[in-house]
Amino acid sequence: MEKLFDNSVALVTGGGSGIGEATALMYAVQGAKVVVSDINETHGNSVVQKINAGGGNAVFIYADVSLPEDCRRLIDTTIRTCGRLDIAFNNAGIGGEIHPIADMSLEGWNQIIAVNLSSVFYCMKYEIAAMLTRGKGVIVNMSSILGAVGFPGSAGYVAAKHAVIGLTQTAALEYSVKGIRVNAVGPAFINTPLLSRAGIDDLGKKSLVQAHPIGRLGEPNEVAELVCWLSSDKASFASGGYYPIDGGYLSQ
Ligand code: NAD
């Protein structure tokens, strides 16, 4: 039976864990050759092994997406080893420093902007150049519900995720007519290692769950389903959009 991504090459940044891992596995099940990229080589390679052991096709390429040179090398190596780039999920990100604005360090601000925002610009810059050579491509950028509303203690994260939506819209205006669709996804709180690392106590977790009208947090697979749909030809008219996937969080 024909699969969604037969003969396609799909790149996932931050593919070693959480939402990136779930999406890399789903891309592979749907027939894509998957480039798993991450700053954590152990996690990235273990996702690649999982895919290949299950009969899929994946390779690992190291890149720290906060560095423009790593992003350039990542796309170059993808084209050299896989021959093409059809789909890119710019997903890598961190939670960053948690402090109110007056107490936030300059290093903390610069780090979150580099990893969660500048990385999306760097990756798109090289991905789009590669996709233009074939006149076809799909990009999904990782934003958040915090791309649409504020959140105390997370000014850098919120600013970066808002800006990812603006970057996505601008890329769609520039390149949709040239065959490249660009969209952003906005998950609410999802059960991943990023959330576990945030050091939220039981009481904090309870109030976080209550903030979701659906009555629970999301799972990585639930986000991966949306990313796969946006990456597929089923979403052929979707470009420039911001797609919350949030159990009702933003409806309040
Ligand atoms: P995660 O920590 O499970 O996975 C993130 C991956 O990104 C890790 O493998 C990590 O090694 C990698 N990474 C971190 N910095 C990197 C860098 N500089 N270069 C390359 N790779 C790097 O987290 P997750 O929850 O799966 O988050 C994935 C994305 O989803 C992030 O952009 C995050 O902001 C976003 N997001 C997460 C949630 C949530 O609640 N978990 C909600 C909305 C949006």
XYZ file of N, CA and C and ligand atoms in Angstrom, residues 14 16-20 38-40 63-66 91-94 115-116 142-144 157 161 187-190 192-195 197, ligand 1:
143
model
N 16.230 18.168 16.684
C 15.771 17.756 18.019
C 15.045 16.427 17.936
N 15.994 13.520 18.732
C 16.431 12.481 19.669
C 15.507 12.263 20.843
N 14.462 13.057 20.978
C 13.643 12.976 22.193
C 12.256 13.564 21.955
N 11.329 13.233 22.819
C 10.031 13.913 22.896
C 9.258 13.961 21.579
N 8.805 15.159 21.234
C 7.963 15.355 20.042
C 8.762 15.046 18.768
N 10.027 15.424 18.753
C 10.877 15.170 17.579
C 11.035 13.680 17.337
N 20.340 16.075 16.144
C 20.223 16.474 17.552
C 21.600 16.879 18.055
N 21.591 17.569 19.195
C 22.843 17.900 19.868
C 23.251 16.726 20.761
N 22.286 15.848 21.064
C 22.544 14.670 21.892
C 22.713 13.452 20.974
N 23.954 18.243 14.844
C 23.979 19.700 14.636
C 23.472 20.403 15.877
N 24.189 21.452 16.263
C 23.684 22.377 17.283
C 23.010 23.502 16.504
N 21.671 23.521 16.506
C 20.952 24.434 15.612
C 21.042 25.902 16.040
N 21.659 26.160 17.200
C 21.863 27.564 17.569
C 23.049 28.166 16.809
N 12.248 21.589 14.921
C 11.584 21.287 16.189
C 12.455 21.519 17.413
N 13.780 21.472 17.242
C 14.668 21.515 18.415
C 14.369 22.742 19.270
N 14.394 22.548 20.568
C 14.156 23.692 21.455
C 14.428 23.319 22.898
N 14.498 24.355 23.722
C 14.730 24.160 25.162
C 13.699 24.983 25.937
N 18.519 29.262 20.535
C 18.098 27.866 20.321
C 16.665 27.785 19.782
N 15.773 28.623 20.280
C 14.347 28.466 19.917
C 13.904 29.361 18.757
N 8.354 24.556 14.856
C 7.793 24.331 16.181
C 7.621 25.655 16.920
N 6.357 26.033 17.138
C 6.064 27.146 18.037
C 5.512 26.530 19.321
N 4.411 27.033 19.816
C 3.849 26.582 21.103
C 2.549 27.363 21.300
N 11.264 32.471 26.197
C 10.580 31.371 25.501
C 9.360 31.913 24.753
N 8.814 31.949 20.710
C 7.737 31.171 20.077
C 6.761 32.089 19.318
N 1.803 23.352 20.184
C 1.323 22.452 21.232
C 1.150 23.168 22.567
N 0.180 22.684 23.357
C 0.117 23.073 24.776
C 1.141 22.204 25.510
N 0.927 21.964 26.798
C 1.941 21.224 27.571
C 1.869 19.726 27.239
N 3.007 19.198 26.814
C 3.090 17.811 26.339
C 4.037 17.033 27.256
N 6.845 15.326 27.898
C 8.154 15.012 27.309
C 9.233 15.288 28.360
N 10.469 14.863 28.106
C 11.561 15.170 29.044
C 11.727 16.673 29.284
N 11.385 17.521 28.287
C 11.505 18.976 28.475
C 10.647 19.422 29.658
N 9.458 18.867 29.747
C 8.535 19.239 30.821
C 9.033 18.663 32.149
N 12.032 18.160 33.017
C 13.209 18.929 33.461
C 12.843 20.271 34.060
P 12.724 17.366 24.502
O 13.654 17.951 25.477
O 12.117 16.018 24.773
O 13.400 17.311 23.038
C 14.118 18.386 22.521
C 15.308 17.849 21.742
O 15.998 18.989 21.197
C 16.301 17.094 22.615
O 16.643 15.857 22.024
C 17.510 18.023 22.681
O 18.749 17.339 22.785
C 17.387 18.778 21.370
N 18.090 20.061 21.404
C 18.133 20.960 22.421
N 18.926 21.996 22.073
C 19.404 21.742 20.831
C 20.282 22.418 19.955
N 20.855 23.570 20.296
N 20.532 21.864 18.745
C 19.976 20.682 18.395
N 19.153 19.986 19.190
C 18.866 20.504 20.403
O 11.579 18.468 24.307
P 10.165 18.460 23.545
O 9.145 18.756 24.577
O 10.012 17.304 22.650
O 10.348 19.807 22.707
C 10.480 19.850 21.313
C 10.005 21.210 20.845
O 8.621 21.346 21.174
C 10.714 22.398 21.481
O 10.930 23.387 20.516
C 9.717 22.891 22.523
O 9.865 24.270 22.786
C 8.420 22.598 21.807
N 7.255 22.501 22.676
C 7.242 21.630 23.726
C 6.129 21.596 24.542
C 6.056 20.662 25.752
O 5.221 20.889 26.633
N 6.864 19.628 25.834
C 5.026 22.428 24.292
C 5.077 23.292 23.186
C 6.206 23.322 22.388
